[in-house]
Short mmCIF file of C-alpha atoms in Angstrom, two decimals:
data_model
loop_
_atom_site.label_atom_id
_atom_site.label_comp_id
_atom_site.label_asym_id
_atom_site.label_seq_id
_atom_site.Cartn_x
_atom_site.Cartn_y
_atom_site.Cartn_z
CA UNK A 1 34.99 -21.62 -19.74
CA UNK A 2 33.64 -17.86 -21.09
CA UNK A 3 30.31 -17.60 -20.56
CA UNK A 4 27.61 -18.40 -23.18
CA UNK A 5 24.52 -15.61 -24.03
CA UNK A 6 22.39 -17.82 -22.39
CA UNK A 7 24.14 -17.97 -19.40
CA UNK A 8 24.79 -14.49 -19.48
CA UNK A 9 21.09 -13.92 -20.19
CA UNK A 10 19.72 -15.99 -17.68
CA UNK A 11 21.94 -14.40 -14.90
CA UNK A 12 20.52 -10.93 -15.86
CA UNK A 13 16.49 -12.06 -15.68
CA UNK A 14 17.70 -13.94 -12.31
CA UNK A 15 19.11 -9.92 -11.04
CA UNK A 16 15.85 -8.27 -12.57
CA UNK A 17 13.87 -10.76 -10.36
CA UNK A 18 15.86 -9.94 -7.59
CA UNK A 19 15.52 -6.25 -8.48
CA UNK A 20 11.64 -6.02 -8.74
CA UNK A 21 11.25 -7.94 -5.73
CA UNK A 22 13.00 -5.19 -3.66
CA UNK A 23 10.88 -3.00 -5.82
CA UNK A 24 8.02 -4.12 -4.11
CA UNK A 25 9.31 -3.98 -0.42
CA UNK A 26 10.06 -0.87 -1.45
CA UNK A 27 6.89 0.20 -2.65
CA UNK A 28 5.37 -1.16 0.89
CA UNK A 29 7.37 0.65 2.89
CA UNK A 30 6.54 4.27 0.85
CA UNK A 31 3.05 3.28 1.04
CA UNK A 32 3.41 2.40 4.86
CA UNK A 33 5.60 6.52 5.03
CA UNK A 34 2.28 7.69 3.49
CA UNK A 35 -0.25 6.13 5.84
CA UNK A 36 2.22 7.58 8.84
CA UNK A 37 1.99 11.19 7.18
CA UNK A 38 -1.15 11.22 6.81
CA UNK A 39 -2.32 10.30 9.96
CA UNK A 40 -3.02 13.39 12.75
CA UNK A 41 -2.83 13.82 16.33
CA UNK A 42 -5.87 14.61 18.53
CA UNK A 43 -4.61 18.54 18.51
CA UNK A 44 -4.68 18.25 14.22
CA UNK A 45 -0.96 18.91 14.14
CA UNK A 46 0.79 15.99 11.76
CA UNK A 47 3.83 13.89 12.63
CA UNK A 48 3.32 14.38 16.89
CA UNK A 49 2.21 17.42 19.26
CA UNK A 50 3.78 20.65 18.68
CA UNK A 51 2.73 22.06 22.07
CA UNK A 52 1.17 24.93 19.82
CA UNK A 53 4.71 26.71 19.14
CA UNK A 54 4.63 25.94 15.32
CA UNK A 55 1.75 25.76 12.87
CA UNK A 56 0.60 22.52 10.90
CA UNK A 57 2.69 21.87 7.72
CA UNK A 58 0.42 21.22 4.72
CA UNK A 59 0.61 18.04 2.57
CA UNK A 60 1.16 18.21 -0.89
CA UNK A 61 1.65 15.69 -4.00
CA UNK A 62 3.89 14.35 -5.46
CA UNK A 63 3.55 12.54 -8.88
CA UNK A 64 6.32 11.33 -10.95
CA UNK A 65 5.85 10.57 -14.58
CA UNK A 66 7.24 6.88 -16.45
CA UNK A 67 9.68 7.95 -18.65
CA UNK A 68 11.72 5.43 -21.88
CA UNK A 69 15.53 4.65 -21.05
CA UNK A 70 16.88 5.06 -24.17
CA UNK A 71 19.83 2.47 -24.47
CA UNK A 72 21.07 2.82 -28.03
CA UNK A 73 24.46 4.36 -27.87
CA UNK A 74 24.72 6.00 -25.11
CA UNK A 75 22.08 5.09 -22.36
CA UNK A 76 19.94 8.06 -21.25
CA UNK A 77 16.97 9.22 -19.57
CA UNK A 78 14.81 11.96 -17.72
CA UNK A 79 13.07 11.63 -14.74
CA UNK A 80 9.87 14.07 -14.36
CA UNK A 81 8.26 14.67 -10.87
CA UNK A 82 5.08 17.56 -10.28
CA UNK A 83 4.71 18.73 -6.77
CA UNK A 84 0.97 20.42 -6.10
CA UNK A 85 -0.60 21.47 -2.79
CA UNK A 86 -3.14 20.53 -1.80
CA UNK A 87 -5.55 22.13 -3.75
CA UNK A 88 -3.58 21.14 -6.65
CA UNK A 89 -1.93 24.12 -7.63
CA UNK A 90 1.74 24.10 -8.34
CA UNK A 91 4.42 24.52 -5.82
CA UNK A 92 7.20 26.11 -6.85
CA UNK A 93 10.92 26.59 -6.30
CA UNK A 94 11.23 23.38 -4.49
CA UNK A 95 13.98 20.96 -4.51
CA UNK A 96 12.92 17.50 -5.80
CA UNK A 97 15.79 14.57 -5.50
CA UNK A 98 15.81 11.91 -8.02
CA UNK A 99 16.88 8.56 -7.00
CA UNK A 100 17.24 4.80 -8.42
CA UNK A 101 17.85 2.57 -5.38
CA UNK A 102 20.04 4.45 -3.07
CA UNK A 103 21.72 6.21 -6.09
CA UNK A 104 20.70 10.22 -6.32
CA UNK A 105 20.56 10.83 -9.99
CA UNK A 106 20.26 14.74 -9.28
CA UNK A 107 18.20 17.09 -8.07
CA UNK A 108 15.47 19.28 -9.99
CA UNK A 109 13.90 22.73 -8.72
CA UNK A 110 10.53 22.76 -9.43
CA UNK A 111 9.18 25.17 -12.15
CA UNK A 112 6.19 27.76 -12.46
CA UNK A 113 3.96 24.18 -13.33
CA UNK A 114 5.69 23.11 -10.15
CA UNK A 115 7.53 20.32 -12.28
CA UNK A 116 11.58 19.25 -12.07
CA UNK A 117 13.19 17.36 -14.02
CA UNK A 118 16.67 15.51 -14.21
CA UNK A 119 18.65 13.66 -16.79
CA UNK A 120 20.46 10.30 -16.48
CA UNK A 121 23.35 12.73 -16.71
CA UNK A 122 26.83 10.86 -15.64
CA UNK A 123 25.28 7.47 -15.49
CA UNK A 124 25.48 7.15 -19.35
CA UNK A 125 27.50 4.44 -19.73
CA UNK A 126 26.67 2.47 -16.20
CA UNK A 127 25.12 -0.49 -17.74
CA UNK A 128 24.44 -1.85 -14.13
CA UNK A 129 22.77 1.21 -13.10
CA UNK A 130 20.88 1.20 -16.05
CA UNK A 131 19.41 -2.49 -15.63
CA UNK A 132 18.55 -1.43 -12.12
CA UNK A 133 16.73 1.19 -13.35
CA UNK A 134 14.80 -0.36 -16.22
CA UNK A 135 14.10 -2.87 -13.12
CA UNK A 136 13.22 -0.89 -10.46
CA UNK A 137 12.35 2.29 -11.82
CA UNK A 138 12.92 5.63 -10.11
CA UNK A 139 12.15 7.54 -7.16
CA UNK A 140 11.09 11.19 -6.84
CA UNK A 141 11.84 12.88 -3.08
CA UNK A 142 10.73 15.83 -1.49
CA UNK A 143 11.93 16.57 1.90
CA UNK A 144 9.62 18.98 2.97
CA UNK A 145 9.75 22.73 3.79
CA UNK A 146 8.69 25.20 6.52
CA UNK A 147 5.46 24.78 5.33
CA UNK A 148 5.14 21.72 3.24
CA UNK A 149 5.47 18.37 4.49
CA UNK A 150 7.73 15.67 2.89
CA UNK A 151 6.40 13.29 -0.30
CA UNK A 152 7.96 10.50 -2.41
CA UNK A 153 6.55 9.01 -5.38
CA UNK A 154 7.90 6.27 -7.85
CA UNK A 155 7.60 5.64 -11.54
CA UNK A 156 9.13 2.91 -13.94
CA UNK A 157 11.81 2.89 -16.65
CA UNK A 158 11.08 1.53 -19.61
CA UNK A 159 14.02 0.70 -22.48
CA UNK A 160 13.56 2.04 -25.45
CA UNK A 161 15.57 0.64 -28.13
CA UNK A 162 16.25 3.21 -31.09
#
């Protein structure tokens, strides 16, 4: 028997429940990778004792902006991340990895504002990708430099239907 729209619907609000819910372990666990980074040792170095050989990384932040999944036609959308130090001035020519789930979207370098952006790109027509992203939202990773430690933020996906 072909399934009904109501069956159909209520199996996709069923996977968006699903989806948010790992949202939120998810959420924990970057929030639980923050506390850890920002925690010191006694000598002041971050992330363990560096015996002195290599000087302390500085933190920086990360903020990713929510951004509208557009989903008439062809689905599309851009993902926006800033990365300042920690006086809040830009950092730039960075790498910033865009993710939804375990999917990388792409990769941005960040600018003279030290922003980065990505677009949906070849995940156009993935409607699954796309209802895990309006779900979940997206994730914006840095991994880090010689001198900058590593920072994640998140931001949603919201559908916009034009």
């Amino acid at each position: 028997m072909p399934a009904t729209d109501t069956d159909l619907l209520n199996s996709m609000m069923a996977e968006i429940t699903r989806l948010k819910s790992e949202n939120d372990q998810l959420k924990k666990e970057n929030e639980e990778l923050k506390k850890k980074q920002d925690k010191t040792d006694p000598n002041g170095q971050h992330g363990g004792s560096h015996n002195g050989q290599v000087g302390q990384k500085e933190p920086v932040q990360l903020t990713a902006s929510d951004t509208k999944g557009s989903v008439s036609g062809l689905a599309s959308g851009t993902g926006r991340a800033t990365l300042t130090d920690k006086n809040g001035k830009p950092v730039v020519g960075e790498k910033i990895t865009f993710k939804v789930g375990e999917t990388v979207v792409g990769t941005g370098i960040t600018d003279a504002n030290g922003t980065a952006t990505v677009n949906s790109g070849s995940y156009l027509g993935d409607p699954v990708f796309w209802f895990k992203a309006v779900s979940t939202g997206y994730q914006a990773v840095y991994d880090g430099s010689e001198k900058y430690l590593p920072a994640q933020a998140h931001a949603n996906v919201t559908p916009a239907f034009a």
